[in-house]
PDB file of C-alpha atoms and ligand atoms in Angstrom:
ATOM      1  CA  GLU S 171       8.949 -22.625 -15.863  1.00  0.00           C
ATOM      2  CA  GLY S 172      10.144 -20.239 -13.131  1.00  0.00           C
ATOM      3  CA  GLU S 173       8.708 -19.081  -9.818  1.00  0.00           C
ATOM      4  CA  ILE S 174       5.038 -18.384  -9.665  1.00  0.00           C
ATOM      5  CA  HIS S 175       4.472 -14.655  -9.567  1.00  0.00           C
ATOM      6  CA  ILE S 176       1.294 -13.677  -7.684  1.00  0.00           C
ATOM      7  CA  PRO S 177      -0.082 -10.311  -8.868  1.00  0.00           C
ATOM      8  CA  ASP S 178      -0.529  -7.634  -6.211  1.00  0.00           C
ATOM      9  CA  THR S 179      -4.185  -6.823  -5.754  1.00  0.00           C
ATOM     10  CA  LYS S 180      -4.708  -3.382  -4.267  1.00  0.00           C
ATOM     11  CA  TYR S 181      -6.901  -3.494  -1.139  1.00  0.00           C
ATOM     12  CA  SER S 182      -8.148  -0.897   1.317  1.00  0.00           C
ATOM     13  CA  PHE S 183      -6.620  -2.998   4.116  1.00  0.00           C
ATOM     14  CA  ASP S 184      -3.117  -2.956   2.640  1.00  0.00           C
ATOM     15  CA  GLY S 185      -0.349  -1.161   4.501  1.00  0.00           C
ATOM     16  CA  PRO S 186       0.111  -0.377   8.169  1.00  0.00           C
ATOM     17  CA  PHE S 187      -2.927   1.984   8.418  1.00  0.00           C
ATOM     18  CA  GLY S 188      -5.357   0.207   6.054  1.00  0.00           C
ATOM     19  CA  THR S 189      -8.935  -0.566   7.059  1.00  0.00           C
ATOM     20  CA  TYR S 190     -11.658  -2.823   5.687  1.00  0.00           C
ATOM     21  CA  ASP S 191     -14.262  -1.698   3.181  1.00  0.00           C
ATOM     22  CA  ARG S 192     -17.603  -2.915   4.643  1.00  0.00           C
ATOM     23  CA  GLY S 193     -19.292  -2.999   1.251  1.00  0.00           C
ATOM     24  CA  GLU S 194     -16.495  -5.170  -0.158  1.00  0.00           C
ATOM     25  CA  LEU S 195     -16.683  -7.524   2.876  1.00  0.00           C
ATOM     26  CA  GLN S 196     -20.455  -7.879   2.544  1.00  0.00           C
ATOM     27  CA  ARG S 197     -20.163  -8.662  -1.171  1.00  0.00           C
ATOM     28  CA  GLY S 198     -17.422 -11.117  -0.294  1.00  0.00           C
ATOM     29  CA  PHE S 199     -19.677 -12.820   2.220  1.00  0.00           C
ATOM     30  CA  GLN S 200     -22.366 -13.099  -0.472  1.00  0.00           C
ATOM     31  CA  ILE S 201     -19.887 -14.949  -2.702  1.00  0.00           C
ATOM     32  CA  TYR S 202     -18.881 -17.256   0.131  1.00  0.00           C
ATOM     33  CA  LYS S 203     -22.482 -18.003   0.994  1.00  0.00           C
ATOM     34  CA  ASP S 204     -23.764 -18.472  -2.550  1.00  0.00           C
ATOM     35  CA  VAL S 205     -20.728 -20.260  -4.038  1.00  0.00           C
ATOM     36  CA  CYS S 206     -17.963 -21.442  -1.727  1.00  0.00           C
ATOM     37  CA  ALA S 207     -20.164 -22.650   1.181  1.00  0.00           C
ATOM     38  CA  ALA S 208     -21.283 -25.566  -0.943  1.00  0.00           C
ATOM     39  CA  CYS S 209     -17.858 -27.161  -0.347  1.00  0.00           C
ATOM     40  CA  HIS S 210     -15.834 -25.152   2.161  1.00  0.00           C
ATOM     41  CA  SER S 211     -16.552 -24.857   5.892  1.00  0.00           C
ATOM     42  CA  MET S 212     -15.527 -21.859   7.988  1.00  0.00           C
ATOM     43  CA  ASN S 213     -15.492 -23.487  11.399  1.00  0.00           C
ATOM     44  CA  LEU S 214     -14.179 -20.505  13.347  1.00  0.00           C
ATOM     45  CA  LEU S 215     -16.972 -18.194  12.384  1.00  0.00           C
ATOM     46  CA  SER S 216     -20.435 -17.819  13.874  1.00  0.00           C
ATOM     47  CA  TYR S 217     -23.253 -16.067  12.062  1.00  0.00           C
ATOM     48  CA  ARG S 218     -23.362 -13.383  14.779  1.00  0.00           C
ATOM     49  CA  ASN S 219     -19.761 -12.367  13.751  1.00  0.00           C
ATOM     50  CA  LEU S 220     -21.313 -10.943  10.600  1.00  0.00           C
ATOM     51  CA  ARG S 221     -22.500  -7.942  12.673  1.00  0.00           C
ATOM     52  CA  ASP S 222     -18.852  -6.901  12.466  1.00  0.00           C
ATOM     53  CA  ILE S 223     -19.009  -6.423   8.693  1.00  0.00           C
ATOM     54  CA  GLY S 224     -22.156  -4.318   8.957  1.00  0.00           C
ATOM     55  CA  LEU S 225     -25.085  -6.772   8.858  1.00  0.00           C
ATOM     56  CA  SER S 226     -27.956  -5.783  11.159  1.00  0.00           C
ATOM     57  CA  ALA S 227     -29.194  -8.126  13.883  1.00  0.00           C
ATOM     58  CA  ASP S 228     -32.225  -8.902  11.672  1.00  0.00           C
ATOM     59  CA  GLU S 229     -30.040  -9.603   8.643  1.00  0.00           C
ATOM     60  CA  VAL S 230     -27.869 -11.974  10.704  1.00  0.00           C
ATOM     61  CA  THR S 231     -30.952 -13.802  11.991  1.00  0.00           C
ATOM     62  CA  ALA S 232     -32.217 -14.165   8.392  1.00  0.00           C
ATOM     63  CA  VAL S 233     -28.853 -15.469   7.134  1.00  0.00           C
ATOM     64  CA  ALA S 234     -28.669 -18.022   9.933  1.00  0.00           C
ATOM     65  CA  ALA S 235     -32.253 -19.057   9.527  1.00  0.00           C
ATOM     66  CA  GLY S 236     -31.541 -19.762   5.862  1.00  0.00           C
ATOM     67  CA  VAL S 237     -29.414 -22.810   6.643  1.00  0.00           C
ATOM     68  CA  GLN S 238     -30.239 -26.159   8.246  1.00  0.00           C
ATOM     69  CA  ILE S 239     -27.957 -27.029  11.179  1.00  0.00           C
ATOM     70  CA  GLN S 240     -27.303 -30.550  12.562  1.00  0.00           C
ATOM     71  CA  ASP S 241     -28.242 -30.672  16.239  1.00  0.00           C
ATOM     72  CA  GLY S 242     -28.904 -33.283  18.850  1.00  0.00           C
ATOM     73  CA  PRO S 243     -29.100 -35.712  20.310  1.00  0.00           C
ATOM     74  CA  ASN S 244     -32.624 -34.947  21.531  1.00  0.00           C
ATOM     75  CA  ASP S 245     -34.353 -36.743  24.456  1.00  0.00           C
ATOM     76  CA  ASN S 246     -34.785 -39.787  22.289  1.00  0.00           C
ATOM     77  CA  GLY S 247     -31.077 -39.841  21.404  1.00  0.00           C
ATOM     78  CA  GLU S 248     -31.667 -38.782  17.825  1.00  0.00           C
ATOM     79  CA  MET S 249     -29.885 -36.231  15.716  1.00  0.00           C
ATOM     80  CA  PHE S 250     -32.022 -33.677  13.950  1.00  0.00           C
ATOM     81  CA  GLU S 251     -31.842 -30.651  11.745  1.00  0.00           C
ATOM     82  CA  ARG S 252     -33.142 -27.197  12.630  1.00  0.00           C
ATOM     83  CA  PRO S 253     -32.860 -23.715  11.122  1.00  0.00           C
ATOM     84  CA  GLY S 254     -29.658 -21.929  12.139  1.00  0.00           C
ATOM     85  CA  ARG S 255     -29.414 -19.279  14.839  1.00  0.00           C
ATOM     86  CA  ALA S 256     -27.135 -16.287  15.117  1.00  0.00           C
ATOM     87  CA  SER S 257     -25.031 -18.105  17.740  1.00  0.00           C
ATOM     88  CA  ASP S 258     -24.344 -21.152  15.495  1.00  0.00           C
ATOM     89  CA  ARG S 259     -21.029 -21.672  13.838  1.00  0.00           C
ATOM     90  CA  PHE S 260     -21.162 -21.511  10.010  1.00  0.00           C
ATOM     91  CA  ARG S 261     -22.816 -24.621   8.667  1.00  0.00           C
ATOM     92  CA  HIS S 262     -20.584 -27.508   7.643  1.00  0.00           C
ATOM     93  CA  PRO S 263     -21.240 -28.455   4.014  1.00  0.00           C
ATOM     94  CA  PHE S 264     -20.377 -32.132   4.629  1.00  0.00           C
ATOM     95  CA  ALA S 265     -21.170 -34.554   7.418  1.00  0.00           C
ATOM     96  CA  ASN S 266     -17.475 -35.569   7.721  1.00  0.00           C
ATOM     97  CA  THR S 267     -14.141 -35.630   5.902  1.00  0.00           C
ATOM     98  CA  ALA S 268     -14.921 -38.865   4.053  1.00  0.00           C
ATOM     99  CA  ALA S 269     -18.139 -37.373   2.691  1.00  0.00           C
ATOM    100  CA  ALA S 270     -16.277 -34.211   1.661  1.00  0.00           C
ATOM    101  CA  ARG S 271     -13.658 -36.254  -0.184  1.00  0.00           C
ATOM    102  CA  ALA S 272     -16.313 -38.431  -1.820  1.00  0.00           C
ATOM    103  CA  ALA S 273     -18.068 -35.380  -3.222  1.00  0.00           C
ATOM    104  CA  ASN S 274     -14.766 -33.882  -4.536  1.00  0.00           C
ATOM    105  CA  ASN S 275     -13.078 -36.603  -6.501  1.00  0.00           C
ATOM    106  CA  GLY S 276     -10.977 -37.569  -3.455  1.00  0.00           C
ATOM    107  CA  ALA S 277      -9.687 -34.075  -2.676  1.00  0.00           C
ATOM    108  CA  LEU S 278     -10.533 -32.245   0.545  1.00  0.00           C
ATOM    109  CA  PRO S 279     -11.760 -28.667   0.383  1.00  0.00           C
ATOM    110  CA  PRO S 280      -9.907 -26.924   3.236  1.00  0.00           C
ATOM    111  CA  ASP S 281     -11.672 -24.955   5.927  1.00  0.00           C
ATOM    112  CA  LEU S 282     -11.494 -21.292   4.915  1.00  0.00           C
ATOM    113  CA  SER S 283     -11.472 -19.618   8.363  1.00  0.00           C
ATOM    114  CA  VAL S 284      -7.815 -18.718   8.334  1.00  0.00           C
ATOM    115  CA  ILE S 285      -6.865 -19.616   4.771  1.00  0.00           C
ATOM    116  CA  THR S 286      -5.409 -16.165   4.055  1.00  0.00           C
ATOM    117  CA  LYS S 287      -2.951 -16.800   6.950  1.00  0.00           C
ATOM    118  CA  ALA S 288      -2.241 -20.363   5.822  1.00  0.00           C
ATOM    119  CA  ARG S 289      -1.185 -19.550   2.271  1.00  0.00           C
ATOM    120  CA  VAL S 290       1.716 -17.376   1.212  1.00  0.00           C
ATOM    121  CA  GLY S 291       0.333 -14.275  -0.530  1.00  0.00           C
ATOM    122  CA  GLY S 292      -2.864 -14.045   1.568  1.00  0.00           C
ATOM    123  CA  ALA S 293      -5.606 -12.193  -0.178  1.00  0.00           C
ATOM    124  CA  ASP S 294      -3.523 -11.665  -3.279  1.00  0.00           C
ATOM    125  CA  TYR S 295      -3.092 -15.442  -3.593  1.00  0.00           C
ATOM    126  CA  ILE S 296      -6.815 -16.199  -3.149  1.00  0.00           C
ATOM    127  CA  HIS S 297      -7.747 -13.618  -5.738  1.00  0.00           C
ATOM    128  CA  ALA S 298      -5.082 -14.905  -8.134  1.00  0.00           C
ATOM    129  CA  LEU S 299      -6.152 -18.569  -7.595  1.00  0.00           C
ATOM    130  CA  LEU S 300      -9.790 -17.769  -8.401  1.00  0.00           C
ATOM    131  CA  VAL S 301      -8.904 -15.929 -11.639  1.00  0.00           C
ATOM    132  CA  GLY S 302      -5.919 -18.180 -12.512  1.00  0.00           C
ATOM    133  CA  TYR S 303      -7.662 -21.027 -14.402  1.00  0.00           C
ATOM    134  CA  GLU S 304      -6.577 -21.397 -17.993  1.00  0.00           C
ATOM    135  CA  GLU S 305      -5.820 -23.972 -20.682  1.00  0.00           C
ATOM    136  CA  PRO S 306      -2.658 -25.950 -19.830  1.00  0.00           C
ATOM    137  CA  PRO S 307       0.417 -24.967 -21.855  1.00  0.00           C
ATOM    138  CA  GLU S 308       1.643 -27.149 -24.742  1.00  0.00           C
ATOM    139  CA  GLY S 309       2.815 -30.482 -23.607  1.00  0.00           C
ATOM    140  CA  VAL S 310       1.239 -30.414 -20.131  1.00  0.00           C
ATOM    141  CA  THR S 311      -1.295 -33.153 -19.465  1.00  0.00           C
ATOM    142  CA  VAL S 312      -3.862 -32.401 -16.772  1.00  0.00           C
ATOM    143  CA  MET S 313      -4.786 -35.454 -14.683  1.00  0.00           C
ATOM    144  CA  GLU S 314      -8.353 -36.824 -14.682  1.00  0.00           C
ATOM    145  CA  GLY S 315     -10.598 -34.619 -12.584  1.00  0.00           C
ATOM    146  CA  MET S 316      -8.000 -31.883 -12.129  1.00  0.00           C
ATOM    147  CA  HIS S 317      -7.933 -28.369 -13.512  1.00  0.00           C
ATOM    148  CA  TYR S 318      -5.010 -26.246 -14.682  1.00  0.00           C
ATOM    149  CA  ASN S 319      -4.368 -23.166 -12.591  1.00  0.00           C
ATOM    150  CA  LYS S 320      -1.313 -20.955 -13.155  1.00  0.00           C
ATOM    151  CA  TYR S 321      -1.143 -19.801  -9.513  1.00  0.00           C
ATOM    152  CA  PHE S 322      -1.718 -23.064  -7.715  1.00  0.00           C
ATOM    153  CA  PRO S 323       1.528 -24.687  -6.597  1.00  0.00           C
ATOM    154  CA  GLY S 324       1.992 -27.638  -8.987  1.00  0.00           C
ATOM    155  CA  HIS S 325      -0.699 -26.109 -11.296  1.00  0.00           C
ATOM    156  CA  GLN S 326      -3.146 -29.016 -11.058  1.00  0.00           C
ATOM    157  CA  ILE S 327      -5.971 -28.363  -8.602  1.00  0.00           C
ATOM    158  CA  ALA S 328      -8.970 -30.524  -7.789  1.00  0.00           C
ATOM    159  CA  MET S 329     -11.275 -27.503  -7.399  1.00  0.00           C
ATOM    160  CA  ALA S 330     -13.137 -26.687 -10.639  1.00  0.00           C
ATOM    161  CA  PRO S 331     -13.215 -22.946 -11.321  1.00  0.00           C
ATOM    162  CA  PRO S 332     -15.818 -21.768  -8.751  1.00  0.00           C
ATOM    163  CA  LEU S 333     -16.184 -18.282 -10.260  1.00  0.00           C
ATOM    164  CA  SER S 334     -16.493 -18.866 -13.933  1.00  0.00           C
ATOM    165  CA  GLN S 335     -18.884 -16.384 -15.358  1.00  0.00           C
ATOM    166  CA  GLU S 336     -19.818 -12.744 -15.057  1.00  0.00           C
ATOM    167  CA  GLY S 337     -23.123 -12.263 -13.251  1.00  0.00           C
ATOM    168  CA  GLN S 338     -22.864 -15.587 -11.477  1.00  0.00           C
ATOM    169  CA  VAL S 339     -24.260 -13.762  -8.399  1.00  0.00           C
ATOM    170  CA  THR S 340     -26.343 -10.605  -8.309  1.00  0.00           C
ATOM    171  CA  TYR S 341     -24.848  -8.262  -5.807  1.00  0.00           C
ATOM    172  CA  ALA S 342     -27.261  -6.719  -3.343  1.00  0.00           C
ATOM    173  CA  ASP S 343     -25.517  -3.330  -3.728  1.00  0.00           C
ATOM    174  CA  GLY S 344     -25.705  -3.327  -7.461  1.00  0.00           C
ATOM    175  CA  THR S 345     -21.933  -3.773  -8.063  1.00  0.00           C
ATOM    176  CA  LYS S 346     -21.236  -5.462 -11.446  1.00  0.00           C
ATOM    177  CA  ALA S 347     -20.253  -9.078 -10.663  1.00  0.00           C
ATOM    178  CA  THR S 348     -17.300  -9.654 -12.965  1.00  0.00           C
ATOM    179  CA  VAL S 349     -15.133 -12.680 -12.157  1.00  0.00           C
ATOM    180  CA  ASP S 350     -12.354 -10.374 -11.079  1.00  0.00           C
ATOM    181  CA  GLN S 351     -14.712  -8.421  -8.796  1.00  0.00           C
ATOM    182  CA  MET S 352     -16.131 -11.582  -7.192  1.00  0.00           C
ATOM    183  CA  ALA S 353     -12.650 -12.964  -6.618  1.00  0.00           C
ATOM    184  CA  ARG S 354     -11.435  -9.710  -5.094  1.00  0.00           C
ATOM    185  CA  ASP S 355     -14.483  -9.422  -2.799  1.00  0.00           C
ATOM    186  CA  VAL S 356     -14.340 -12.982  -1.511  1.00  0.00           C
ATOM    187  CA  ALA S 357     -10.589 -12.714  -0.920  1.00  0.00           C
ATOM    188  CA  ALA S 358     -11.234  -9.569   1.159  1.00  0.00           C
ATOM    189  CA  PHE S 359     -13.980 -11.358   3.134  1.00  0.00           C
ATOM    190  CA  LEU S 360     -11.618 -14.245   3.871  1.00  0.00           C
ATOM    191  CA  THR S 361      -8.992 -11.806   5.047  1.00  0.00           C
ATOM    192  CA  TRP S 362     -11.421 -10.253   7.508  1.00  0.00           C
ATOM    193  CA  ALA S 363     -12.447 -13.770   8.689  1.00  0.00           C
ATOM    194  CA  ALA S 364      -8.821 -14.597   9.419  1.00  0.00           C
ATOM    195  CA  GLU S 365      -8.090 -11.232  10.996  1.00  0.00           C
ATOM    196  CA  PRO S 366     -11.249  -9.577  12.310  1.00  0.00           C
ATOM    197  CA  GLU S 367      -9.180  -7.620  14.867  1.00  0.00           C
ATOM    198  CA  LEU S 368      -6.981  -5.954  12.225  1.00  0.00           C
ATOM    199  CA  GLU S 369      -8.543  -2.478  12.519  1.00  0.00           C
ATOM    200  CA  THR S 370      -8.541  -2.416  16.350  1.00  0.00           C
ATOM    201  CA  ARG S 371      -4.972  -3.656  16.380  1.00  0.00           C
ATOM    202  CA  ARG S 372      -3.819  -0.961  14.001  1.00  0.00           C
ATOM    203  CA  ALA S 373      -5.706   1.778  15.828  1.00  0.00           C
ATOM    204  CA  MET S 374      -4.057   0.666  19.048  1.00  0.00           C
ATOM    205  CA  GLY S 375      -0.671   0.805  17.336  1.00  0.00           C
ATOM    206  CA  VAL S 376      -1.270   4.401  16.349  1.00  0.00           C
ATOM    207  CA  ARG S 377      -2.234   5.302  19.907  1.00  0.00           C
ATOM    208  CA  VAL S 378       0.831   3.579  21.231  1.00  0.00           C
ATOM    209  CA  LEU S 379       3.056   5.614  18.914  1.00  0.00           C
ATOM    210  CA  ILE S 380       1.386   8.895  19.906  1.00  0.00           C
ATOM    211  CA  PHE S 381       1.823   7.945  23.571  1.00  0.00           C
ATOM    212  CA  LEU S 382       5.470   7.104  23.084  1.00  0.00           C
ATOM    213  CA  ALA S 383       6.091  10.312  21.229  1.00  0.00           C
ATOM    214  CA  ILE S 384       4.621  12.403  24.056  1.00  0.00           C
ATOM    215  CA  LEU S 385       6.439  10.357  26.727  1.00  0.00           C
ATOM    216  CA  GLY S 386       9.676  10.626  24.796  1.00  0.00           C
ATOM    217  CA  GLY S 387       9.259  14.422  24.570  1.00  0.00           C
ATOM    218  CA  LEU S 388       8.543  14.687  28.319  1.00  0.00           C
ATOM    219  CA  ALA S 389      11.526  12.487  29.165  1.00  0.00           C
ATOM    220  CA  TYR S 390      13.745  14.696  27.054  1.00  0.00           C
ATOM    221  CA  ALA S 391      12.461  17.895  28.691  1.00  0.00           C
ATOM    222  CA  VAL S 392      12.949  16.376  32.160  1.00  0.00           C
ATOM    223  CA  LYS S 393      16.462  15.368  31.204  1.00  0.00           C
ATOM    224  CA  ARG S 394      17.339  18.874  30.006  1.00  0.00           C
ATOM    225  CA  LYS S 395      16.026  20.443  33.185  1.00  0.00           C
ATOM    226  CA  THR S 396      17.642  17.910  35.525  1.00  0.00           C
ATOM    227  CA  TRP S 397      21.087  18.301  33.989  1.00  0.00           C
ATOM    228  CA  ALA S 398      20.843  22.017  33.155  1.00  0.00           C
ATOM    229  CA  ASP S 399      23.347  23.107  35.828  1.00  0.00           C
ATOM    230  CA  VAL S 400      25.974  20.430  35.185  1.00  0.00           C
ATOM    231  CA  HIS S 401      28.807  21.844  33.042  1.00  0.00           C
TER     232      HIS S 401
HETATM  233  C1  LIG W  91      -9.288 -25.737  -2.498  1.00  0.00           C
HETATM  234  C2  LIG W  91     -11.168 -21.319  -2.176  1.00  0.00           C
HETATM  235  C3  LIG W  91     -15.366 -22.885  -4.025  1.00  0.00           C
HETATM  236  C4  LIG W  91     -13.688 -27.439  -3.827  1.00  0.00           C
HETATM  237  C5  LIG W  91      -9.451 -24.411  -2.246  1.00  0.00           C
HETATM  238  C6  LIG W  91      -8.411 -23.550  -1.722  1.00  0.00           C
HETATM  239  C7  LIG W  91      -8.958 -22.286  -1.652  1.00  0.00           C
HETATM  240  C8  LIG W  91     -10.327 -22.382  -2.108  1.00  0.00           C
HETATM  241  C9  LIG W  91      -8.246 -21.035  -1.129  1.00  0.00           C
HETATM  242  C10 LIG W  91      -7.018 -23.961  -1.290  1.00  0.00           C
HETATM  243  C11 LIG W  91      -6.028 -23.851  -2.424  1.00  0.00           C
HETATM  244  C12 LIG W  91      -4.650 -24.194  -1.851  1.00  0.00           C
HETATM  245  O1  LIG W  91      -4.454 -25.251  -1.300  1.00  0.00           O
HETATM  246  O2  LIG W  91      -3.743 -23.360  -2.026  1.00  0.00           O
HETATM  247  C13 LIG W  91     -12.468 -21.337  -2.681  1.00  0.00           C
HETATM  248  C14 LIG W  91     -13.305 -20.201  -2.794  1.00  0.00           C
HETATM  249  C15 LIG W  91     -14.462 -20.628  -3.350  1.00  0.00           C
HETATM  250  C16 LIG W  91     -14.341 -22.055  -3.549  1.00  0.00           C
HETATM  251  C17 LIG W  91     -12.939 -18.758  -2.367  1.00  0.00           C
HETATM  252  C18 LIG W  91     -15.693 -19.803  -3.757  1.00  0.00           C
HETATM  253  C19 LIG W  91     -15.495 -18.680  -4.522  1.00  0.00           C
HETATM  254  C20 LIG W  91     -15.287 -24.278  -4.114  1.00  0.00           C
HETATM  255  C21 LIG W  91     -16.354 -25.109  -4.522  1.00  0.00           C
HETATM  256  C22 LIG W  91     -15.858 -26.406  -4.434  1.00  0.00           C
HETATM  257  C23 LIG W  91     -14.503 -26.325  -3.985  1.00  0.00           C
HETATM  258  C24 LIG W  91     -17.763 -24.634  -4.840  1.00  0.00           C
HETATM  259  C25 LIG W  91     -16.597 -27.731  -4.757  1.00  0.00           C
HETATM  260  C26 LIG W  91     -17.448 -27.818  -5.757  1.00  0.00           C
HETATM  261  C27 LIG W  91     -12.349 -27.366  -3.451  1.00  0.00           C
HETATM  262  C28 LIG W  91     -11.460 -28.503  -3.369  1.00  0.00           C
HETATM  263  C29 LIG W  91     -10.194 -28.009  -2.987  1.00  0.00           C
HETATM  264  C30 LIG W  91     -10.337 -26.619  -2.868  1.00  0.00           C
HETATM  265  C31 LIG W  91     -11.817 -29.965  -3.631  1.00  0.00           C
HETATM  266  C32 LIG W  91      -8.918 -28.864  -2.809  1.00  0.00           C
HETATM  267  C33 LIG W  91      -8.088 -28.691  -4.105  1.00  0.00           C
HETATM  268  C34 LIG W  91      -6.822 -29.480  -4.140  1.00  0.00           C
HETATM  269  O3  LIG W  91      -6.203 -29.616  -3.039  1.00  0.00           O
HETATM  270  O4  LIG W  91      -6.405 -29.916  -5.229  1.00  0.00           O
HETATM  271  N1  LIG W  91     -10.614 -23.664  -2.487  1.00  0.00           N
HETATM  272  N2  LIG W  91     -13.127 -22.449  -3.127  1.00  0.00           N
HETATM  273  N3  LIG W  91     -14.172 -25.052  -3.805  1.00  0.00           N
HETATM  274  N4  LIG W  91     -11.643 -26.243  -3.141  1.00  0.00           N
HETATM  275 FE1  LIG W  91     -12.364 -24.384  -3.177  1.00  0.00          FE
END
């Protein structure tokens, strides 16, 4: 039993100049919405943020309208539910922490807004975790209500395998929904959620380098001219 080795998943956003693949992010959102959202909140995201991954205003409105959001109190002091709006934060699957634990055998599904930042390995880890369920090795007893996962620290996780069969979702773009594909896509989506500014940040970095190269060249030329007569 050595260190856990997390396999390296190749992504378009890897490396210093990588960018997101909009199709992949949209598929990933579909997985979050159809599977993960039953248990995991994403408090830092609003439906309107989905414009950033290529959904049209109408699509965003439709996604938001598809969930019921707790609102209130109204004039009578009552809480009520209403269809979501583009400006709403992603819907909370549970009323509170106690309800979330009660529905999950005592364990708390963490908020996924910045999970790729909160776990070593980022997207690679999320992908690995989702495909890492297997039978426990000889001699290992899995506790009641827990599941063996080769990539989860400690190997016993309260989350049942959320992506367990091919074709569990039907992708809008026709991509074949293998478990590996679904895991990849949702890990990419969660990376974007945690780091929506990644592309702008990198583009700025490139401009800064170009600027510095030109400025450096100029400074050198000026230096040569200024000191040309000093021997
Ligand atoms: C934990 C992702 C679906 C229940 C987690 C963790 C991640 C995650 C990243 C944290 C693991 C860690 O601490 O390192 C996902 C994704 C899902 C999904 C991407 C959809 C594909 C679900 C569903 C449920 C659920 C549908 C409930 C039926 C839990 C619980 C934990 C957990 C209870 C806490 C596990 C523990 O600490 O032992 N999930 N999840 N998840 N998830 Fe999910």
